[in-house]
PDB file of C-alpha atoms and ligand atoms in Angstrom:
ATOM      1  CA  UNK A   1      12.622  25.117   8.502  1.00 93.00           C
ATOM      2  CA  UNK A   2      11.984  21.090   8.294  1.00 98.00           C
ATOM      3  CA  UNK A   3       8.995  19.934   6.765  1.00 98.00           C
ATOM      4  CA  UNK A   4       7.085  17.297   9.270  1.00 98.00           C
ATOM      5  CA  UNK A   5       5.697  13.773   8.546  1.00 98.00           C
ATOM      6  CA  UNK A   6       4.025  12.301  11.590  1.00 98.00           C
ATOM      7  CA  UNK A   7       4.725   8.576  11.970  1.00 98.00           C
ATOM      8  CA  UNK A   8       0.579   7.349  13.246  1.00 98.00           C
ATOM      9  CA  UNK A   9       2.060   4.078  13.962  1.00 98.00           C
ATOM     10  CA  UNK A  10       1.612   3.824  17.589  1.00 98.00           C
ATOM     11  CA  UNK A  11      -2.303   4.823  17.292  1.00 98.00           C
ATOM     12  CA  UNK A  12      -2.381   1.831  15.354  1.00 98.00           C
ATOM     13  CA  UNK A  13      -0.259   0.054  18.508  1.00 98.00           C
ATOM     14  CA  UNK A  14      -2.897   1.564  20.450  1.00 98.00           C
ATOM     15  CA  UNK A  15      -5.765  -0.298  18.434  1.00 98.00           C
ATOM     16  CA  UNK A  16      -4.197  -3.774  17.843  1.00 97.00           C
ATOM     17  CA  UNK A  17      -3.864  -3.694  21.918  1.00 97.00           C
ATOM     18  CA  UNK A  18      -7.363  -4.615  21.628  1.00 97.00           C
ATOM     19  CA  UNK A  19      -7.639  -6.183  17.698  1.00 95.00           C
ATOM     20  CA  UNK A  20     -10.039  -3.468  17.995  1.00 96.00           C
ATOM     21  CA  UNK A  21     -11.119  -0.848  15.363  1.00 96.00           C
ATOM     22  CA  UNK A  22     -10.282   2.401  17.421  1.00 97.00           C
ATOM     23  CA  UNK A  23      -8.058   4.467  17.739  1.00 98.00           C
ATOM     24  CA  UNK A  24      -7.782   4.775  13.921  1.00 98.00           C
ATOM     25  CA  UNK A  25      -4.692   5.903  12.344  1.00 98.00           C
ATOM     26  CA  UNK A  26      -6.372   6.914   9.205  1.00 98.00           C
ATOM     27  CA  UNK A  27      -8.324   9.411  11.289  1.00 98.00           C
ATOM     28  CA  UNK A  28      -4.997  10.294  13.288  1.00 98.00           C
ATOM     29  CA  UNK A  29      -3.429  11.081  10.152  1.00 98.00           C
ATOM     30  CA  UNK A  30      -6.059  13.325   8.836  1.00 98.00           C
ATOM     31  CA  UNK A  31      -6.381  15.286  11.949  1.00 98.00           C
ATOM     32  CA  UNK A  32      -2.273  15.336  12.151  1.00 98.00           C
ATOM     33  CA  UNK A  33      -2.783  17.037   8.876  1.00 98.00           C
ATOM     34  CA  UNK A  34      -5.489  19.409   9.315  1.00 98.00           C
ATOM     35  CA  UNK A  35      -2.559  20.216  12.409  1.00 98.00           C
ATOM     36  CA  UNK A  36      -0.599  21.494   9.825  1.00 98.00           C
ATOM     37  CA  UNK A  37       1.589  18.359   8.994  1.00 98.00           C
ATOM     38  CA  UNK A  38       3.069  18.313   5.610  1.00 98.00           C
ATOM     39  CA  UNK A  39       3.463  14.530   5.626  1.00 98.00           C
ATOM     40  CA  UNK A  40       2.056  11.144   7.057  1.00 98.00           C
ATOM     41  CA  UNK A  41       4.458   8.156   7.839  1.00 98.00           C
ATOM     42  CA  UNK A  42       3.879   4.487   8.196  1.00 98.00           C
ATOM     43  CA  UNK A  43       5.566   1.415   8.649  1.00 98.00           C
ATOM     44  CA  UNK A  44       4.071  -1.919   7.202  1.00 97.00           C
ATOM     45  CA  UNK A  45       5.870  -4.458   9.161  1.00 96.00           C
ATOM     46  CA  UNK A  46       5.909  -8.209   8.571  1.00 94.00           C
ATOM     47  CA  UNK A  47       4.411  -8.869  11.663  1.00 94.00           C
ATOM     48  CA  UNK A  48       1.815  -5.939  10.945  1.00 96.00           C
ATOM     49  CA  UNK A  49       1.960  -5.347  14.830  1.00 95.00           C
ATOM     50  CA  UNK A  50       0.843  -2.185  13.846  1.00 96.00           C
ATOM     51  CA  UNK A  51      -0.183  -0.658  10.706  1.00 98.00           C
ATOM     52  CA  UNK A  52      -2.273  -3.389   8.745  1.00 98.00           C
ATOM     53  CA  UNK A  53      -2.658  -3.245   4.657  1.00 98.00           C
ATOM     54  CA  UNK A  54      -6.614  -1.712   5.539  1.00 98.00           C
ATOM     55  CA  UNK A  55      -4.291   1.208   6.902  1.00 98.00           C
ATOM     56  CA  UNK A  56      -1.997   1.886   4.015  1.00 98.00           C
ATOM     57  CA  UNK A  57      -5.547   1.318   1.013  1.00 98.00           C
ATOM     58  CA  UNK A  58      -6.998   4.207   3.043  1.00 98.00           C
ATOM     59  CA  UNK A  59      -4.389   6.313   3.811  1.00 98.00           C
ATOM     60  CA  UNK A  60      -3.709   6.365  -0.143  1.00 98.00           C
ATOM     61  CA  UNK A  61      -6.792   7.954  -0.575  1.00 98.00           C
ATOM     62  CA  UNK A  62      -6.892   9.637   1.899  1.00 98.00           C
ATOM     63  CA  UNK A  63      -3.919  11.612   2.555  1.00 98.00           C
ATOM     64  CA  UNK A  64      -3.248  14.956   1.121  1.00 98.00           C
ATOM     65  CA  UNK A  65      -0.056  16.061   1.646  1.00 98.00           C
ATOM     66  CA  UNK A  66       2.505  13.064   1.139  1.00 98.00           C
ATOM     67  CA  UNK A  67       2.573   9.398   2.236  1.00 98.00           C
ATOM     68  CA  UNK A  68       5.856   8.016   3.226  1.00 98.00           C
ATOM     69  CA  UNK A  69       6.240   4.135   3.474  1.00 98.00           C
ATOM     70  CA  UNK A  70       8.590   2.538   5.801  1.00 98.00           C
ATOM     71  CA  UNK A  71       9.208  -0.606   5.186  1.00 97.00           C
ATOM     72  CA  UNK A  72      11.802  -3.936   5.093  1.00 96.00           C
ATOM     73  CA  UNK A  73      12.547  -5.248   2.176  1.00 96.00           C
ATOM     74  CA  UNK A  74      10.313  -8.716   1.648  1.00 96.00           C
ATOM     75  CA  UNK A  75       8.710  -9.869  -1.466  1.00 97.00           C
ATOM     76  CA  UNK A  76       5.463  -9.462   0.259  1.00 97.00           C
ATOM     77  CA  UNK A  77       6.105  -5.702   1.364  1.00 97.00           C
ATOM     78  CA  UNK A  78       7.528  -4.479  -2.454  1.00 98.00           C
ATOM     79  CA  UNK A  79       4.631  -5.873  -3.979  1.00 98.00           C
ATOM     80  CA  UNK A  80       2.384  -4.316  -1.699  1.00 98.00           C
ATOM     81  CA  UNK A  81       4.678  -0.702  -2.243  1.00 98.00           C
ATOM     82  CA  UNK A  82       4.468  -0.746  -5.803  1.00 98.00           C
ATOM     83  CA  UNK A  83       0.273  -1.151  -5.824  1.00 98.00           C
ATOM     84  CA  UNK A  84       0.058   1.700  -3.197  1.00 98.00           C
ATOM     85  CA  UNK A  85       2.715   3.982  -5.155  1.00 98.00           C
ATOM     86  CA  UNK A  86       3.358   6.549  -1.978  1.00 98.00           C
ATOM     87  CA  UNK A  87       5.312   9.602  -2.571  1.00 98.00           C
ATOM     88  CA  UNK A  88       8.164   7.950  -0.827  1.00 98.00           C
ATOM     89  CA  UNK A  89       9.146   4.660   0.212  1.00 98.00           C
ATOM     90  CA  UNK A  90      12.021   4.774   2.859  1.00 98.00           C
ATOM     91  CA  UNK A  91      14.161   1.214   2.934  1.00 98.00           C
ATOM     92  CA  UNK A  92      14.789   0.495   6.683  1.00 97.00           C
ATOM     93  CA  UNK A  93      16.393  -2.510   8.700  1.00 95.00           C
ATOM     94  CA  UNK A  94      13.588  -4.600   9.897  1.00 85.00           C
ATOM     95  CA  UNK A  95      14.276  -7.676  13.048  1.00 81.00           C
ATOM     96  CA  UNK A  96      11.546  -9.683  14.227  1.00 78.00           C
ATOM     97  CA  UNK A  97      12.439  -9.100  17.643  1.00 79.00           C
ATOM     98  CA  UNK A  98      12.963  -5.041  17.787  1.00 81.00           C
ATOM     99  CA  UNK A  99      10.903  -3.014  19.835  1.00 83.00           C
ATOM    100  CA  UNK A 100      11.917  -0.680  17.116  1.00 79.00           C
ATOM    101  CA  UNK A 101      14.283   0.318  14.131  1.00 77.00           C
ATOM    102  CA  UNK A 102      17.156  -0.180  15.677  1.00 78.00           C
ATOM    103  CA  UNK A 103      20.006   1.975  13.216  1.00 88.00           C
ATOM    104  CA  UNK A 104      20.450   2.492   9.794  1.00 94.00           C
ATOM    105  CA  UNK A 105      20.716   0.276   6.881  1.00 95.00           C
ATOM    106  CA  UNK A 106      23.925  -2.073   6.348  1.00 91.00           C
ATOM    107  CA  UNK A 107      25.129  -0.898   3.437  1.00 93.00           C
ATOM    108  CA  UNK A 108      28.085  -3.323   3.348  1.00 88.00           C
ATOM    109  CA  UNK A 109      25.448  -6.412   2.911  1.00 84.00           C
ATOM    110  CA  UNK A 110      22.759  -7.149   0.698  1.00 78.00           C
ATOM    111  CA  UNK A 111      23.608  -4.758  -1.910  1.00 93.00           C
ATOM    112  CA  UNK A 112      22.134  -6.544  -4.713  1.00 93.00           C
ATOM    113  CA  UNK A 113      18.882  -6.832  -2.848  1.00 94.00           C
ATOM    114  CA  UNK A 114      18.587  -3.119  -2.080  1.00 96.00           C
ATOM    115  CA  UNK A 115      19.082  -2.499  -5.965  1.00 97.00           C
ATOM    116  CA  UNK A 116      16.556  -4.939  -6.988  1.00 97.00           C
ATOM    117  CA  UNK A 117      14.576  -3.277  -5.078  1.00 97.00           C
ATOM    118  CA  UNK A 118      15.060   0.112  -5.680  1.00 98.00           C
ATOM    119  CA  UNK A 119      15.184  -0.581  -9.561  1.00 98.00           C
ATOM    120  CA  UNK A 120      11.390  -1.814  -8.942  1.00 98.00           C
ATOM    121  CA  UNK A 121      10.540   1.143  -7.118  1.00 98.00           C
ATOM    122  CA  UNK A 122      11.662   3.865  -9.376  1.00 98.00           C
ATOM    123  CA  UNK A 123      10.530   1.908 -12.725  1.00 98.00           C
ATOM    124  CA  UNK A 124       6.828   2.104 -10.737  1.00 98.00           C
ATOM    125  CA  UNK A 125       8.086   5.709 -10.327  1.00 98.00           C
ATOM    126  CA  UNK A 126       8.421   5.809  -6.466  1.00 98.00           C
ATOM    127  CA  UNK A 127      11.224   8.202  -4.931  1.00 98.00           C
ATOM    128  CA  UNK A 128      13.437   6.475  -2.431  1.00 98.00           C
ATOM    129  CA  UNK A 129      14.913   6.909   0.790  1.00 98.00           C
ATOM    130  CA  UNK A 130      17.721   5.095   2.711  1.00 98.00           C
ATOM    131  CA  UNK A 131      17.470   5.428   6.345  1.00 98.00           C
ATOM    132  CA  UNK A 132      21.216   5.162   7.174  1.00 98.00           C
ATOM    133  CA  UNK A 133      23.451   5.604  10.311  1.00 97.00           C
ATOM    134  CA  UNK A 134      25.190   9.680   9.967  1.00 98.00           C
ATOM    135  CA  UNK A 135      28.085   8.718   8.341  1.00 97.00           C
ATOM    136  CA  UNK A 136      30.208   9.555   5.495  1.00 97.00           C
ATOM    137  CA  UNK A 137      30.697   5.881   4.341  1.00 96.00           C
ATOM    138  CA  UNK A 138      26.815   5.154   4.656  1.00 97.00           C
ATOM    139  CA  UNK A 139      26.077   8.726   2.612  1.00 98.00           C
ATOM    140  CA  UNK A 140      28.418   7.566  -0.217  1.00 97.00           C
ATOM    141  CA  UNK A 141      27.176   4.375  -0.614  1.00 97.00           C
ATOM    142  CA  UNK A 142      23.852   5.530  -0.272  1.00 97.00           C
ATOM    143  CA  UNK A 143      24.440   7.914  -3.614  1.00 98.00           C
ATOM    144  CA  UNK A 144      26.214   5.167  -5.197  1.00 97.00           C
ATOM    145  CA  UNK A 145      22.787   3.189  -4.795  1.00 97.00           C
ATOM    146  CA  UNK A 146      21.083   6.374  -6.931  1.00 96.00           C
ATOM    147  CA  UNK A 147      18.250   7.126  -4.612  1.00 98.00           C
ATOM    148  CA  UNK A 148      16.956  10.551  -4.039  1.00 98.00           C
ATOM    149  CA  UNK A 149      16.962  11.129  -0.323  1.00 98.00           C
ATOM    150  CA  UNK A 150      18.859   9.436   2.416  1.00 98.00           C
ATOM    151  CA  UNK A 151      16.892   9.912   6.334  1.00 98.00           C
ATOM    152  CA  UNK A 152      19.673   9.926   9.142  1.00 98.00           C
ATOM    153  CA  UNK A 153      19.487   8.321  12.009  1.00 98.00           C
ATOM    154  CA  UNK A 154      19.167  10.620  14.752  1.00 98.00           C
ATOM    155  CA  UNK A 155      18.440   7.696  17.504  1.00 97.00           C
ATOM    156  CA  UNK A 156      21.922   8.049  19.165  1.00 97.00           C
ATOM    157  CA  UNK A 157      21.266  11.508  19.449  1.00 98.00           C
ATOM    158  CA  UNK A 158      18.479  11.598  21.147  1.00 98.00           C
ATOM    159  CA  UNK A 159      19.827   8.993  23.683  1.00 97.00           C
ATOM    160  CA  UNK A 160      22.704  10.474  24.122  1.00 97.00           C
ATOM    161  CA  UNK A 161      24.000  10.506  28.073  1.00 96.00           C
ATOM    162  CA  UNK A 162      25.340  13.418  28.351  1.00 97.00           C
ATOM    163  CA  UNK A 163      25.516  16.959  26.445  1.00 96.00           C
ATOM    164  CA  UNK A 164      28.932  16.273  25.278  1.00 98.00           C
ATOM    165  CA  UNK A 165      27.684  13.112  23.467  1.00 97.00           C
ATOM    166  CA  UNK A 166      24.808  15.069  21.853  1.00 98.00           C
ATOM    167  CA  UNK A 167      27.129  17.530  20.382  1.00 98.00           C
ATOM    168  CA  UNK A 168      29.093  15.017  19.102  1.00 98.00           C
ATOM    169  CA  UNK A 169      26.311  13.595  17.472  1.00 98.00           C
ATOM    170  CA  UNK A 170      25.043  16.567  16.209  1.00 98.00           C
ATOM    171  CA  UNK A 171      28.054  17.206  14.787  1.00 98.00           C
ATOM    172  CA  UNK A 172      28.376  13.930  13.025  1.00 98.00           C
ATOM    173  CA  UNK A 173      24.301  14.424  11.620  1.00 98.00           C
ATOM    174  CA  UNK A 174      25.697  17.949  10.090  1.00 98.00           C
ATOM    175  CA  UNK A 175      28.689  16.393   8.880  1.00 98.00           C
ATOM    176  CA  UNK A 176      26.797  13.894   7.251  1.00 98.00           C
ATOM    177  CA  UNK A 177      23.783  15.959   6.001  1.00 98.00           C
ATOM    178  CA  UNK A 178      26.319  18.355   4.346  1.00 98.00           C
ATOM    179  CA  UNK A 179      27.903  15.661   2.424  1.00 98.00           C
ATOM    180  CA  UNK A 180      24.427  13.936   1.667  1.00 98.00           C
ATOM    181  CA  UNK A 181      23.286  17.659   0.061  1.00 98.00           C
ATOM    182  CA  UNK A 182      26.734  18.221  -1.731  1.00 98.00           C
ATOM    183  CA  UNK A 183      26.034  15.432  -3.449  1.00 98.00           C
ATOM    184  CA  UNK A 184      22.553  15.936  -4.266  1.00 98.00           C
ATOM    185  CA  UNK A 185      21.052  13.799  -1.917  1.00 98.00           C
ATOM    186  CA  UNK A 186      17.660  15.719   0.213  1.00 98.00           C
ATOM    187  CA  UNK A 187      17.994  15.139   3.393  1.00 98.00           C
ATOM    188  CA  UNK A 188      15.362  13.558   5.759  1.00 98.00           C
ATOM    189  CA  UNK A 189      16.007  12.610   9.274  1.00 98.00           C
ATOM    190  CA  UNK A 190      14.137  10.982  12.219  1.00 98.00           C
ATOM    191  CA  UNK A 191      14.040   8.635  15.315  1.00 98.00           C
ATOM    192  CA  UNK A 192      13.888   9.407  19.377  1.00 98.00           C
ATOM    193  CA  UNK A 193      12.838  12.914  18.458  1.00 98.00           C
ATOM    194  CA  UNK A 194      10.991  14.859  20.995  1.00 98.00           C
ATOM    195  CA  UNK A 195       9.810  18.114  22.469  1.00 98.00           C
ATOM    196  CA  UNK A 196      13.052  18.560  24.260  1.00 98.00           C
ATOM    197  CA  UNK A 197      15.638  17.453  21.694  1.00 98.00           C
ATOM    198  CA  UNK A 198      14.278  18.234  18.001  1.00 98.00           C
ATOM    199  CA  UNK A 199      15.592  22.010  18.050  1.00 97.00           C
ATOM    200  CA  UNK A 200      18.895  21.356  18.032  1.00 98.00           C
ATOM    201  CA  UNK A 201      18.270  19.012  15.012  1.00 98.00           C
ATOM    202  CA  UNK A 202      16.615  22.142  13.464  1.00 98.00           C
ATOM    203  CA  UNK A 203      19.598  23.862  13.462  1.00 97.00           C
ATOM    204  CA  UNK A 204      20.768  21.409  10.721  1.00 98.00           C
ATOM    205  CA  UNK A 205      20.337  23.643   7.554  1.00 97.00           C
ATOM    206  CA  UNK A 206      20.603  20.939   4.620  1.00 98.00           C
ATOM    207  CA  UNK A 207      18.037  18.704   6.377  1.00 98.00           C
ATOM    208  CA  UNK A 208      14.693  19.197   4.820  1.00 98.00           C
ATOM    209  CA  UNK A 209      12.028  16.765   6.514  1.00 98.00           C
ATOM    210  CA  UNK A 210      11.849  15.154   9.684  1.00 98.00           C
ATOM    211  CA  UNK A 211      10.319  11.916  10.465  1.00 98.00           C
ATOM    212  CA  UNK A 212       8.344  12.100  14.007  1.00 98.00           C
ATOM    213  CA  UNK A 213       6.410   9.464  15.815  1.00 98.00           C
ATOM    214  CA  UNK A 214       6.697   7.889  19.551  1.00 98.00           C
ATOM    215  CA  UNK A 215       7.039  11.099  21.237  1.00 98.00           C
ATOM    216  CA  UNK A 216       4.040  12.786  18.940  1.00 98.00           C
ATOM    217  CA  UNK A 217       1.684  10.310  19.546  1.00 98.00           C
ATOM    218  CA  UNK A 218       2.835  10.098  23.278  1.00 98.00           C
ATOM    219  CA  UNK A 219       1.508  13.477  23.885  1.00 98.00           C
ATOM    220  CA  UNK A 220      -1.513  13.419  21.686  1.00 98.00           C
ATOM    221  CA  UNK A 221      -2.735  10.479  24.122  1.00 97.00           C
ATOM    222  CA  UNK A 222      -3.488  13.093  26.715  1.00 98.00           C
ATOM    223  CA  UNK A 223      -3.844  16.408  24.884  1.00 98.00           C
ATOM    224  CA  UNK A 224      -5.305  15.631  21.615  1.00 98.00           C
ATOM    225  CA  UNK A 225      -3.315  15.066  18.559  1.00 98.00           C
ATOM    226  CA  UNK A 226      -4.045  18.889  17.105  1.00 98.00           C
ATOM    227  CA  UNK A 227      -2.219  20.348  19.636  1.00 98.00           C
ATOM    228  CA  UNK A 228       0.386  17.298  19.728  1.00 98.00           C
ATOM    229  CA  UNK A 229       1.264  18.120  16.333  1.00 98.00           C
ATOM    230  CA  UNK A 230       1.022  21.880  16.544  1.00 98.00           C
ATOM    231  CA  UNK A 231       3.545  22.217  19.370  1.00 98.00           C
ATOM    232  CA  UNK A 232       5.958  20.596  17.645  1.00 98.00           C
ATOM    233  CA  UNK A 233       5.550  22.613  14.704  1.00 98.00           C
ATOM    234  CA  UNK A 234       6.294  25.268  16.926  1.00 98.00           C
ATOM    235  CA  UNK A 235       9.195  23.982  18.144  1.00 98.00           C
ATOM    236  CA  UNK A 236      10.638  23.643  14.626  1.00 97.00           C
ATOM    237  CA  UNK A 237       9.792  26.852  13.486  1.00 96.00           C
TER     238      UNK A 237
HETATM  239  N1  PXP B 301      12.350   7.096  11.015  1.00 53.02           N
HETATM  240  C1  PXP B 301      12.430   5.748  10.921  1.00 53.02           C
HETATM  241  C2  PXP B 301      13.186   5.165   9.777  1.00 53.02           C
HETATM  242  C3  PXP B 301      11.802   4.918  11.855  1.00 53.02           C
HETATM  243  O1  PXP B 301      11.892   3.591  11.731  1.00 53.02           O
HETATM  244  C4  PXP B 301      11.050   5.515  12.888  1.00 53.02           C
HETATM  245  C5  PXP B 301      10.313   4.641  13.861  1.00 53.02           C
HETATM  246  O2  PXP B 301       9.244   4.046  13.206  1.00 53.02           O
HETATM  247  C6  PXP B 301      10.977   6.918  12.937  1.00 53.02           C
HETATM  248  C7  PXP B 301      11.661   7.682  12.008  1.00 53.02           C
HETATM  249  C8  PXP B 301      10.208   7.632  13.998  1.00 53.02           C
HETATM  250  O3  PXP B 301      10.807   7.385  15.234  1.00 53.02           O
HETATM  251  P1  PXP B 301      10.087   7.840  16.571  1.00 53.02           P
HETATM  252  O4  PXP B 301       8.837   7.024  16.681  1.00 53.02           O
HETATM  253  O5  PXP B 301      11.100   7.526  17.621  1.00 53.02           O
HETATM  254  O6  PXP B 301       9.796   9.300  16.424  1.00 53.02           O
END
């Protein structure tokens, strides 16, 4: 069975609504955990429309299980990485003007950024991750890069328009997470997971942790974010 990290990202959406203090994803991630979570996600954009640097100082003292750091690749965000040290910082694609992540990592451009950057993070001893489309050209570039885990995309999946697109996706995520694991890669995966679509993603033996968010913290809005997170325990079990 998948591991879980919730993603409290949009409680902190929820808050800077208002440049208020509350909802508080620090207390979000807490409860997500006392759920039964075995991981807490952020992402520290540029444009902090979300998660702000208070946020990520708390959460590293406050978290239990393990902290997982999305994030671009800026100056400004790797220096703020390697004095918060999570378990796992996972390199995504960030554009000003996304609503959100909007595929995997290039791995055709900016190579010698990405190694900077990962040389930093493992000499601070940080695991990495490379979230990265489901494809075998991504997953071997990904090991050439020497990080530990690679999260697939699973975005097209879940918006797939028909059921004969999601198998086809699903097939390319197993296709891909078998080659990531063959050559010792752990598998993560995440994005447009819900209640509806994760079990089929469950299925996926070699993939170890997945990354949850939108539809999580949609539901915990009106039943509570204990029995948000519980359900979809349940549904990965
Ligand atoms: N994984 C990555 C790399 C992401 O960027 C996101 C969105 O922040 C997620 C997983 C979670 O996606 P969702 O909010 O759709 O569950």
């Amino acid at each position: 069975m998948p591991e879980l990290s919730v993603n409290v990202d949009h409680i902190a959406t929820l808050r800077q609504a208002r440049r208020a203090q509350e909802p508080d994803p620090v207390t979000a991630a807490l409860l997500a955990e006392l759920a039964g979570a075995h991981g807490i996600t952020v992402h520290l954009r540029k444009d902090r429309r979300h998660i702000q640097e208070r946020d990520l100082n708390i959460l590293r003292s406050t978290v239990k299980t393990k902290l997982n750091l999305e994030m671009g690749t800026s100056e400004e965000i790797i220096r703020i990485a390697l004095k918060i040290k999570p378990e796992l910082c996972t390199l995504v694609p960030e554009k000003e003007e996304e609503i959100t992540t909007e595929g995997g990592l290039n791995l055709s451009q900016d190579i010698s950024r990405l190694k900077e950057v990962i040389t930093l993070l493992h000499e601070r001893g940080i695991s990495v991750s490379l979230f990265i489309n489901p494809d075998s050209n991504s997953i071997r570039k990904a090991h050439k890069l020497n990080v530990e885990v690679v999260e697939l995309h699973t975005g097209i999946y879940a918006e797939a328009n028909s059921p004969l697109e999601a198998a086809t996706e699903l097939e390319k995520l197993a296709g891909a997470a078998a080659l990531a694991k063959k050559l010792g890669l752990r598998v993560n995966a995440g994005h447009g997971l819900n209640y509806q679509n994760v079990k089929k993603v469950c299925l996926i033996e070699e993939i170890e942790e997945l990354s949850i968010g939108h539809s999580i913290i949609a539901r915990a809005c009106l039943v509570g974010i204990e029995k948000a997170v519980k359900e979809m325990i349940q549904l990965i079990k």
